[in-house]
CSV table of C-alpha atoms in Angstrom, one decimal:
chain,number,residue,atom,x,y,z
A,7,MET,CA,94.8,88.1,111.5
A,8,ALA,CA,93.7,91.0,113.6
A,9,THR,CA,94.6,94.5,112.3
A,10,ALA,CA,94.7,97.6,114.6
A,11,VAL,CA,92.6,100.4,113.3
A,12,PRO,CA,94.0,103.9,113.7
A,13,GLU,CA,92.2,105.9,116.4
A,14,SER,CA,91.4,108.7,113.9
A,15,LEU,CA,89.5,106.2,111.8
A,16,ALA,CA,87.9,104.1,114.6
A,17,PRO,CA,84.2,104.8,115.3
A,18,ALA,CA,83.4,105.8,118.9
A,19,GLY,CA,80.7,103.2,119.0
A,20,ASP,CA,78.2,101.3,116.9
A,21,ALA,CA,75.6,104.1,116.9
A,22,PRO,CA,77.1,106.3,114.1
A,23,PHE,CA,77.1,103.4,111.7
A,24,SER,CA,73.7,101.8,112.5
A,25,GLY,CA,70.2,102.6,111.9
A,26,GLY,CA,69.4,105.8,109.9
A,27,THR,CA,69.8,105.8,106.1
A,28,ASN,CA,70.6,109.6,106.0
A,29,GLN,CA,73.9,109.2,107.7
A,30,ALA,CA,75.7,107.9,104.6
A,31,PRO,CA,74.9,110.9,102.4
A,32,ALA,CA,75.9,113.2,105.2
A,33,ALA,CA,79.3,111.4,105.6
A,34,GLU,CA,79.9,111.5,101.9
A,35,ALA,CA,79.2,115.3,101.9
A,36,ALA,CA,81.8,115.8,104.7
A,37,LEU,CA,84.4,114.1,102.4
A,38,THR,CA,83.9,116.4,99.5
A,39,CYS,CA,84.8,120.1,99.0
A,40,GLY,CA,81.9,122.4,99.4
A,41,VAL,CA,83.0,124.7,96.6
A,42,CYS,CA,83.9,122.3,93.7
A,43,LEU,CA,82.0,119.2,95.1
A,44,THR,CA,85.0,117.0,94.4
A,45,ASP,CA,86.3,114.3,96.8
A,46,PHE,CA,89.2,115.3,99.0
A,47,ASP,CA,92.5,113.4,98.5
A,48,ALA,CA,96.1,113.4,99.8
A,49,MET,CA,97.5,115.3,96.8
A,50,PHE,CA,96.1,118.2,94.9
A,51,ARG,CA,92.8,118.4,96.7
A,52,ARG,CA,94.1,118.0,100.3
A,53,PRO,CA,91.5,119.3,102.8
A,54,LEU,CA,92.8,122.6,104.3
A,55,LEU,CA,91.4,123.9,107.5
A,56,LEU,CA,90.5,127.6,107.8
A,57,PRO,CA,91.6,128.0,111.5
A,58,ARG,CA,89.4,130.9,112.7
A,59,CYS,CA,86.0,129.5,111.5
A,60,GLY,CA,86.9,125.7,111.3
A,61,HIS,CA,85.5,125.2,107.8
A,62,THR,CA,87.4,122.9,105.4
A,63,PHE,CA,87.9,123.2,101.6
A,64,CYS,CA,90.2,121.6,99.1
A,65,ARG,CA,93.7,123.0,98.4
A,66,LEU,CA,92.9,124.0,94.8
A,67,CYS,CA,89.8,125.9,95.7
A,68,ILE,CA,91.7,127.7,98.6
A,69,LYS,CA,94.4,128.6,96.1
A,70,ASP,CA,91.8,130.0,93.7
A,71,LEU,CA,90.3,132.1,96.4
A,72,ALA,CA,93.8,133.4,97.4
A,73,ALA,CA,94.5,134.3,93.8
A,74,ARG,CA,91.7,136.9,93.9
A,75,GLY,CA,93.0,138.6,97.0
A,76,ASP,CA,92.4,137.8,100.7
A,77,ILE,CA,90.8,134.4,101.4
A,78,ILE,CA,87.1,134.7,102.3
A,79,CYS,CA,85.5,131.5,103.7
A,80,PRO,CA,82.7,130.5,101.2
A,81,SER,CA,80.6,129.2,104.1
A,82,CYS,CA,80.7,132.0,106.7
A,83,ARG,CA,82.5,134.9,104.9
A,84,GLN,CA,85.3,135.0,107.5
A,85,LYS,CA,88.2,137.0,106.0
A,86,TYR,CA,91.8,135.8,106.1
A,87,GLU,CA,94.3,138.5,105.2
A,88,ASN,CA,97.8,137.8,104.0
A,89,VAL,CA,97.5,134.0,104.4
A,90,GLU,CA,99.4,131.6,102.2
A,91,PRO,CA,97.2,128.6,101.2
A,92,ASP,CA,100.0,126.1,101.8
A,93,SER,CA,100.6,127.5,105.3
A,94,LEU,CA,97.1,126.5,106.4
A,95,PRO,CA,96.9,123.3,108.5
A,96,VAL,CA,95.7,120.1,106.9
A,97,ASN,CA,92.5,118.5,108.3
A,98,PHE,CA,94.2,115.1,108.6
A,99,ASN,CA,91.0,113.5,110.0
A,100,ILE,CA,89.1,114.3,106.9
A,101,GLN,CA,92.0,113.3,104.7
A,102,CYS,CA,92.3,109.9,106.4
A,103,LEU,CA,88.5,109.3,106.2
A,104,ALA,CA,88.4,110.3,102.5
A,105,SER,CA,91.3,107.8,101.7
A,106,SER,CA,89.7,105.1,103.8
A,107,SER,CA,86.3,105.6,102.2
A,108,LYS,CA,87.8,105.2,98.7
A,109,ILE,CA,89.6,102.0,99.6
A,110,HIS,CA,86.5,100.6,101.2
A,111,THR,CA,84.3,101.5,98.2
A,112,ALA,CA,86.8,99.9,95.8
A,113,LEU,CA,87.0,96.7,97.8
A,114,GLN,CA,83.2,96.5,97.9
A,115,ALA,CA,82.9,97.0,94.2
A,116,GLU,CA,85.6,94.4,93.5
A,117,ASP,CA,84.1,91.9,95.9
A,118,SER,CA,80.6,92.2,94.5
A,119,GLY,CA,81.8,91.3,91.0
A,120,SER,CA,84.2,88.5,92.1
A,121,LEU,CA,82.0,85.4,91.7
A,122,CYS,CA,83.2,81.9,91.5
A,123,PRO,CA,82.9,80.9,87.8
A,124,GLU,CA,81.9,77.4,88.8
A,125,HIS,CA,79.4,77.9,91.6
A,126,ARG,CA,78.4,81.5,91.0
A,127,VAL,CA,79.0,82.3,94.7
A,128,ARG,CA,81.1,85.2,96.0
A,129,LEU,CA,84.8,84.4,96.4
A,130,SER,CA,85.2,84.8,100.1
A,131,PHE,CA,88.3,82.7,100.8
A,132,TRP,CA,91.9,82.4,99.7
A,133,CYS,CA,93.9,79.2,99.5
A,134,SER,CA,97.6,79.9,99.9
A,135,SER,CA,98.4,76.3,99.0
A,136,CYS,CA,96.9,76.7,95.5
A,137,ASP,CA,97.5,80.5,95.4
A,138,ALA,CA,93.8,81.0,94.3
A,139,ALA,CA,90.6,82.5,95.5
A,140,ALA,CA,87.7,80.2,96.5
A,141,CYS,CA,84.1,80.2,97.5
A,142,GLY,CA,82.5,78.2,100.2
A,143,GLU,CA,81.6,75.4,97.8
A,144,CYS,CA,85.2,75.2,96.5
A,145,LEU,CA,86.4,74.5,100.0
A,146,PHE,CA,84.6,71.2,99.9
A,147,ASP,CA,85.4,70.3,96.3
A,148,HIS,CA,89.0,71.5,95.7
A,149,HIS,CA,90.5,72.9,98.9
A,150,PRO,CA,90.0,70.6,101.9
A,151,ARG,CA,91.2,72.3,105.1
A,152,ASN,CA,93.0,69.3,106.4
A,153,SER,CA,95.6,69.6,103.6
A,154,HIS,CA,95.2,73.2,102.4
A,155,SER,CA,96.0,76.5,104.1
A,156,VAL,CA,92.8,78.6,103.8
A,157,CYS,CA,91.9,82.0,105.2
A,158,ARG,CA,89.3,84.6,104.5
A,159,ILE,CA,90.1,86.8,101.5
A,160,GLN,CA,89.7,90.0,103.5
A,161,GLU,CA,92.7,88.8,105.6
A,162,VAL,CA,94.8,88.7,102.4
A,163,VAL,CA,93.6,92.2,101.5
A,164,THR,CA,94.7,93.4,105.0
A,165,GLN,CA,98.1,91.7,104.7
A,166,VAL,CA,98.7,93.2,101.2
A,167,LYS,CA,97.6,96.6,102.5
A,168,GLU,CA,100.0,96.5,105.4
A,169,ARG,CA,102.8,95.5,103.1
A,170,ALA,CA,102.0,98.3,100.8
A,171,GLU,CA,102.0,100.8,103.7
A,172,ARG,CA,105.3,99.5,105.0
A,173,LEU,CA,106.9,99.7,101.5
A,174,SER,CA,105.6,103.3,101.1
A,175,ILE,CA,107.0,104.4,104.5
A,176,ALA,CA,110.3,102.7,103.7
A,177,SER,CA,110.4,104.4,100.3
A,178,CYS,CA,109.7,107.8,101.9
A,179,GLU,CA,112.5,107.3,104.4
A,180,GLU,CA,114.9,106.3,101.6
A,181,VAL,CA,113.9,109.4,99.6
A,182,VAL,CA,114.7,111.6,102.6
A,183,ILE,CA,118.1,110.0,103.0
A,184,ARG,CA,118.8,110.4,99.2
A,185,LEU,CA,117.7,114.0,99.4
A,186,GLY,CA,120.1,114.7,102.2
A,187,TYR,CA,123.0,113.2,100.2
A,188,SER,CA,122.0,115.2,97.1
A,189,VAL,CA,122.0,118.4,99.1
A,190,THR,CA,125.4,117.4,100.5
A,191,ARG,CA,126.9,116.8,97.1
A,192,THR,CA,125.3,119.9,95.7
A,193,LEU,CA,126.9,122.0,98.4
A,194,ARG,CA,130.3,120.4,97.9
A,195,ASP,CA,130.1,120.7,94.1
A,196,LEU,CA,129.2,124.4,94.4
A,197,SER,CA,132.0,125.0,96.8
A,198,ASP,CA,134.5,123.2,94.6
A,199,ILE,CA,133.4,125.2,91.5
A,200,GLN,CA,133.8,128.5,93.4
A,201,GLU,CA,137.1,127.4,94.9
A,202,ALA,CA,138.4,126.3,91.4
A,203,ALA,CA,137.4,129.7,89.9
A,204,HIS,CA,139.2,131.5,92.8
A,205,LEU,CA,142.3,129.4,92.4
A,206,LEU,CA,142.4,130.1,88.6
A,207,GLN,CA,142.5,133.8,89.4
A,208,GLU,CA,145.1,133.2,92.1
A,209,THR,CA,147.4,131.3,89.7
A,210,THR,CA,147.2,134.0,87.1
A,211,ARG,CA,148.1,136.7,89.7
A,212,ILE,CA,151.0,134.6,91.1
A,213,TYR,CA,152.4,134.0,87.6
A,214,ARG,CA,152.4,137.7,86.9
A,215,LYS,CA,154.1,138.4,90.2
A,216,ALA,CA,156.7,135.8,89.5
A,217,GLN,CA,157.5,137.5,86.1
A,218,SER,CA,158.0,140.9,87.8
A,219,ALA,CA,159.9,139.7,90.9
A,220,ASN,CA,163.5,140.9,91.0
A,221,THR,CA,164.6,140.4,94.7
A,222,LEU,CA,165.1,137.3,96.8
A,223,SER,CA,162.4,138.4,99.3
A,224,SER,CA,159.8,139.1,96.6
A,225,ILE,CA,160.4,135.8,94.7
A,226,THR,CA,160.3,133.9,98.1
A,227,SER,CA,157.0,135.4,98.9
A,228,VAL,CA,155.7,134.5,95.4
A,229,PHE,CA,157.0,130.9,95.8
A,230,GLU,CA,155.2,130.4,99.2
A,231,SER,CA,152.0,131.7,97.6
A,232,ALA,CA,152.4,129.2,94.7
A,233,LYS,CA,152.9,126.3,97.1
A,234,THR,CA,149.8,127.3,99.1
A,235,VAL,CA,147.7,127.4,95.9
A,236,ARG,CA,149.2,124.0,94.7
A,237,ASP,CA,148.1,122.4,98.0
A,238,ARG,CA,144.6,123.8,97.5
A,239,VAL,CA,144.5,122.4,94.0
A,240,TRP,CA,145.5,118.9,95.3
A,241,ALA,CA,142.8,119.2,97.9
A,242,LEU,CA,140.3,119.6,95.1
A,243,GLN,CA,141.7,116.5,93.3
A,244,ASP,CA,141.6,114.4,96.4
A,245,GLY,CA,137.9,115.2,96.6
A,246,ILE,CA,137.3,114.0,93.1
A,247,GLU,CA,139.2,110.7,93.8
A,248,GLU,CA,137.1,109.9,96.8
A,249,GLY,CA,134.3,108.8,94.5
A,250,ASN,CA,130.6,109.0,95.3
A,251,SER,CA,130.7,108.1,99.0
A,252,VAL,CA,129.1,110.7,101.2
A,253,SER,CA,129.9,111.3,104.8
A,254,ILE,CA,128.0,113.9,106.8
A,255,PRO,CA,130.2,116.0,109.1
A,256,ASP,CA,128.8,118.2,111.9
A,257,GLN,CA,128.1,120.8,109.3
A,258,VAL,CA,128.4,120.1,105.6
A,259,ILE,CA,128.6,123.7,104.3
A,260,LEU,CA,132.2,124.0,103.2
A,261,SER,CA,132.0,127.7,102.2
A,262,SER,CA,129.9,130.6,103.3
A,263,ARG,CA,129.3,131.5,99.7
A,264,PRO,CA,127.2,128.7,98.2
A,265,ALA,CA,123.8,128.2,99.8
A,266,VAL,CA,120.8,125.8,99.3
A,267,LEU,CA,117.6,127.5,100.4
A,268,ALA,CA,114.0,126.4,100.6
A,269,LEU,CA,111.6,128.7,98.8
A,270,SER,CA,108.1,129.2,100.2
A,271,GLU,CA,105.1,130.1,98.0
A,272,GLY,CA,105.1,133.5,99.7
A,273,GLY,CA,108.6,134.2,98.5
A,274,GLY,CA,110.4,133.7,101.8
A,275,LEU,CA,113.6,131.8,101.9
A,276,ALA,CA,114.8,129.3,104.5
A,277,GLN,CA,118.4,128.1,104.7
A,278,VAL,CA,118.8,124.3,104.3
A,279,LYS,CA,121.8,122.6,106.0
A,280,VAL,CA,122.6,118.9,106.2
A,281,GLU,CA,124.0,118.2,109.7
A,282,LYS,CA,124.6,115.1,111.8
A,283,LYS,CA,120.9,114.6,112.8
A,284,GLY,CA,119.5,115.3,109.3
A,285,ILE,CA,118.3,118.0,107.1
A,286,HIS,CA,117.8,121.3,109.0
A,287,VAL,CA,115.3,123.8,107.5
A,288,TYR,CA,115.9,127.2,109.2
A,289,SER,CA,113.2,129.9,109.7
A,290,LEU,CA,112.1,131.9,106.7
A,291,ARG,CA,113.9,135.2,105.8
A,292,PRO,CA,113.0,137.8,103.2
A,293,ALA,CA,113.6,136.9,99.6
A,294,SER,CA,116.6,139.3,99.3
A,295,THR,CA,119.0,136.6,100.5
A,296,ALA,CA,121.4,135.4,97.8
A,297,TYR,CA,121.4,131.7,97.0
A,298,SER,CA,122.8,129.2,94.6
A,299,VAL,CA,120.1,126.5,94.6
A,300,ALA,CA,116.4,126.7,95.8
A,301,ILE,CA,114.1,123.8,96.7
A,302,LYS,CA,110.4,124.3,97.1
A,303,LEU,CA,109.5,124.3,100.8
A,304,THR,CA,106.4,122.2,100.1
A,305,VAL,CA,108.7,119.4,98.8
A,306,LEU,CA,110.7,119.4,102.0
A,307,MET,CA,107.5,119.5,104.1
A,308,SER,CA,106.2,116.4,102.3
A,309,CYS,CA,109.2,114.5,103.9
A,310,VAL,CA,108.1,115.4,107.4
A,311,LYS,CA,106.7,112.6,109.6
A,312,LYS,CA,103.1,113.9,110.1
A,313,GLU,CA,102.5,112.0,113.3
A,314,SER,CA,105.7,113.2,115.0
A,315,PRO,CA,107.4,116.2,113.4
A,316,MET,CA,110.6,117.5,114.9
A,317,VAL,CA,111.7,121.1,115.4
A,318,PHE,CA,114.8,122.8,116.9
A,319,LEU,CA,115.6,125.9,118.9
A,320,ASP,CA,119.1,127.5,119.0
A,321,ILE,CA,119.4,129.0,122.5
A,322,LYS,CA,121.6,132.1,123.0
A,323,ALA,CA,122.4,134.4,125.9
A,324,GLY,CA,123.2,137.7,124.3
A,325,GLU,CA,125.7,136.8,121.5
A,326,ARG,CA,126.8,133.7,123.3
A,327,ARG,CA,125.4,130.4,121.9
A,328,LEU,CA,124.3,128.0,124.7
A,329,GLY,CA,123.3,125.1,122.5
A,330,ARG,CA,120.4,123.5,120.6
A,331,VAL,CA,117.2,122.0,121.7
A,332,TYR,CA,115.3,119.3,119.7
A,333,ILE,CA,111.6,118.9,120.2
A,334,THR,CA,109.3,116.1,119.0
A,335,LEU,CA,105.7,117.2,118.5
A,336,VAL,CA,102.4,115.4,118.7
A,337,GLY,CA,101.5,115.9,115.0
A,338,LYS,CA,97.7,115.5,115.4
A,339,MET,CA,97.4,118.5,117.8
A,340,LYS,CA,96.7,122.0,116.5
A,341,ARG,CA,99.1,123.4,119.1
A,342,SER,CA,101.9,121.3,117.5
A,343,GLN,CA,101.0,122.5,114.0
A,344,GLN,CA,101.0,126.1,115.3
A,345,PHE,CA,104.4,125.6,117.1
A,346,GLN,CA,105.9,124.1,113.9
A,347,ALA,CA,104.6,127.1,111.9
A,348,LEU,CA,106.1,129.5,114.4
A,349,CYS,CA,109.5,127.7,114.2
A,350,LEU,CA,109.5,128.1,110.4
A,351,GLY,CA,107.6,131.4,110.2
A,352,THR,CA,105.2,130.0,107.6
A,353,LEU,CA,102.3,131.9,109.0
A,354,GLY,CA,104.2,135.2,109.4
A,355,PRO,CA,105.3,135.4,113.0
A,356,CYS,CA,108.3,133.4,114.2
A,357,TYR,CA,110.0,132.4,117.4
A,358,ARG,CA,113.4,133.5,116.1
A,359,GLY,CA,114.7,136.3,118.3
A,360,THR,CA,112.1,135.8,121.0
A,361,ARG,CA,113.1,136.0,124.7
A,362,PHE,CA,112.4,133.6,127.5
A,363,ASP,CA,110.3,135.7,129.8
A,364,GLY,CA,110.5,133.9,133.1
A,365,MET,CA,110.6,130.8,135.2
A,366,SER,CA,108.0,129.3,137.5
A,367,GLU,CA,108.5,127.2,140.6
A,368,LYS,CA,112.3,127.7,140.4
A,369,GLY,CA,114.2,125.1,142.2
A,370,GLN,CA,111.0,123.1,143.0
A,371,PRO,CA,109.4,120.0,141.5
A,372,GLY,CA,107.6,121.0,138.3
A,373,GLU,CA,110.0,123.9,137.5
A,374,TYR,CA,109.4,125.3,134.0
A,375,LEU,CA,110.7,127.9,131.6
A,376,ARG,CA,108.3,130.3,129.7
A,377,GLY,CA,108.8,131.7,126.2
A,378,GLY,CA,107.1,132.3,122.8
A,379,ASP,CA,106.1,136.0,123.0
A,380,TYR,CA,106.8,136.8,119.3
A,381,GLN,CA,105.1,140.2,119.9
A,382,GLY,CA,107.8,141.3,122.3
A,383,LYS,CA,105.5,142.2,125.2
A,384,GLY,CA,107.5,140.6,127.9
A,385,GLY,CA,105.4,137.5,128.2
A,386,LEU,CA,102.1,139.4,127.9
A,387,GLY,CA,101.8,138.9,124.1
A,388,GLY,CA,102.0,135.9,121.8
A,389,GLU,CA,98.5,135.8,120.3
A,390,ALA,CA,97.4,132.5,118.9
A,391,LEU,CA,97.6,132.0,115.2
A,392,MET,CA,94.9,129.2,115.2
A,393,ASP,CA,91.6,128.8,116.8
A,394,ASN,CA,90.3,126.0,119.0
A,395,LEU,CA,93.6,125.1,120.5
A,396,GLU,CA,93.6,122.1,122.9
A,397,TRP,CA,93.3,122.8,126.6
A,398,GLY,CA,92.5,120.6,129.6
A,399,ARG,CA,90.3,117.5,129.8
A,400,GLU,CA,91.8,114.6,128.0
A,401,TRP,CA,94.9,116.6,127.1
A,402,SER,CA,96.0,117.1,130.8
A,403,GLN,CA,99.1,115.1,131.9
A,404,PRO,CA,101.3,115.0,135.0
A,405,LYS,CA,104.4,117.3,134.7
A,406,THR,CA,107.5,115.5,133.5
A,407,ALA,CA,110.9,116.9,132.6
A,408,GLY,CA,111.1,117.8,128.9
A,409,GLN,CA,107.4,118.3,128.4
A,410,VAL,CA,106.5,121.3,126.1
A,411,CYS,CA,103.1,122.7,127.0
A,412,GLY,CA,100.8,125.6,125.8
A,413,VAL,CA,100.2,128.5,128.2
A,414,GLY,CA,97.1,130.3,126.9
A,415,GLY,CA,93.8,128.5,127.8
A,416,GLU,CA,90.6,128.3,125.9
A,417,GLU,CA,89.6,131.9,126.8
A,418,GLN,CA,93.1,133.4,126.6
A,419,ARG,CA,93.8,133.7,122.9
A,420,LYS,CA,96.2,136.6,123.4
A,421,PHE,CA,98.6,134.0,125.1
A,422,GLY,CA,97.9,131.2,122.6
A,423,SER,CA,101.4,131.0,121.1
A,424,LEU,CA,103.3,131.1,124.5
A,425,PHE,CA,104.8,127.8,125.6
A,426,ALA,CA,106.4,126.3,128.7
A,427,VAL,CA,109.1,123.7,129.0
A,428,CYS,CA,109.2,121.6,132.2
A,429,LEU,CA,112.6,121.1,133.7
A,430,ARG,CA,111.7,118.9,136.7
A,431,ASP,CA,109.2,116.1,137.3
A,432,ASN,CA,106.2,116.7,139.5
A,433,PRO,CA,103.7,113.9,139.4
A,434,ASP,CA,101.4,115.8,141.8
A,435,ASP,CA,100.8,118.6,139.4
A,436,VAL,CA,99.6,118.7,135.7
A,437,PHE,CA,100.1,120.6,132.5
A,438,LYS,CA,96.8,121.4,130.8
A,439,CYS,CA,98.0,120.6,127.2
A,440,PRO,CA,101.5,119.1,126.6
A,441,PHE,CA,102.0,118.9,122.9
A,442,GLY,CA,105.6,117.8,122.6
A,443,ASN,CA,108.8,116.6,124.4
A,444,VAL,CA,112.4,117.7,124.4
A,445,THR,CA,114.3,114.8,122.9
A,446,GLU,CA,117.7,116.4,123.1
A,447,GLY,CA,119.1,119.5,124.7
A,448,LEU,CA,117.2,119.8,128.0
A,449,GLU,CA,120.5,120.5,129.7
A,450,VAL,CA,120.8,123.6,127.5
A,451,LEU,CA,117.6,125.1,129.0
A,452,GLN,CA,118.7,124.2,132.5
A,453,VAL,CA,121.9,126.2,131.9
A,454,ALA,CA,119.9,129.0,130.4
A,455,CYS,CA,117.8,129.2,133.6
A,456,ARG,CA,121.0,129.8,135.7
A,457,HIS,CA,122.3,132.5,133.4
A,458,GLU,CA,122.7,136.0,134.8
A,459,PRO,CA,121.1,138.2,133.6
A,460,PHE,CA,118.3,136.0,132.6
A,461,ASN,CA,116.5,138.6,130.3
A,462,VAL,CA,119.2,138.2,127.6
A,463,VAL,CA,118.4,134.5,127.0
A,464,HIS,CA,116.5,134.1,123.7
A,465,VAL,CA,115.9,131.9,120.7
A,466,GLY,CA,118.7,132.8,118.3
A,467,ASP,CA,117.2,130.7,115.4
A,468,CYS,CA,114.8,127.8,115.0
A,469,GLY,CA,113.4,125.6,112.3
A,470,LEU,CA,112.4,122.1,111.2
A,471,LEU,CA,114.4,118.9,111.3
A,472,ILE,CA,113.9,116.1,108.7
A,473,PRO,CA,115.9,113.1,110.2
A,474,LEU,CA,118.0,111.0,107.8
A,475,SER,CA,117.5,107.8,109.7
């Protein structure tokens, strides 16, 4: 059974794995943290990339450096001021290689000790008819191929590995759905508690008014108020009788008072709402916002599909809301990681409140909209938050409607956070580095382009989407 190898793990050719004996120690060194000399993993020692210098160290060591003040790279002494460790991008190539290396080493160790007790030969085959491992000698003695189903044992390992991966992905998706339902129920319960407390105060006030009312008009007013309160009480009871079934309306928040927020390690708070398309994590605000329940932002981020994260932009013209745009990003690209950070504000700057600064090729094939200047310099700002952003070469693609592309090239760091959204196809022209696609709401941007005056069109809010399906 052939198994596809992910591109990030596939060797470019035979050369890196042939010949020299010094390559293995070098590869092993690349998979360990240079500070604590411990192997990277996908949990506590995730490889975090320092974006300006490109060096990688484990999460625990980066946190230890940050606890002493500004992060200073142990390799080159590059200084990172006011940077939260968990806001640094993960070096997914190193993480995948580290995980793959551990699995391969474990399999080698297991195979070397798995000898046939009868023939003292390595068990290289698996007989599914007998549900047992076999060596080459066993195939002749006990597992004839004309009547038994036999395959190489590595194929069984591959099959089990694929099943385990599918189960883990399915479990993650189920957890995200349950998380959405839990947030929904929490919001409803909080709203009911506050509504019940308010109704208790209302009933006390109405009772006192009924005792003191002496005229027909006053007692009629009290009676109408009592009926209204009674209807609201019955509404609470109906909610209890509905049981545990959860439906997700356009917006689940039933009251403006209760709030579920995501708490970043830097103390910022992001509002969490469960809407039709899933869990929406809005951009971070200062910690002065009042809230009822807080979830760690890192917990929500662990539910994001790393290969294709989704973000959203709420587009406004002045105070008028034009609509919402959903964008699916190419997770492996640094421009995508930077765009996601700017939608959430995890690295400090945020796209919230930024204006769209212009259009190019208006009315022509390849027409696109420009934005992303978080520095407010009319399209002449928007400095990159990460180094070595993709540009040109293998990243270039023909212009298609919905593409989201970077603007600042390799030598234009001051424009590195700007972006363009293509509104019309033009197969005769290219974007240098498309890193995402508008999956819903392209018509909102097309309406925004026609708005007069155009200079009031901006991003009202933005954030991250965790789909529930």
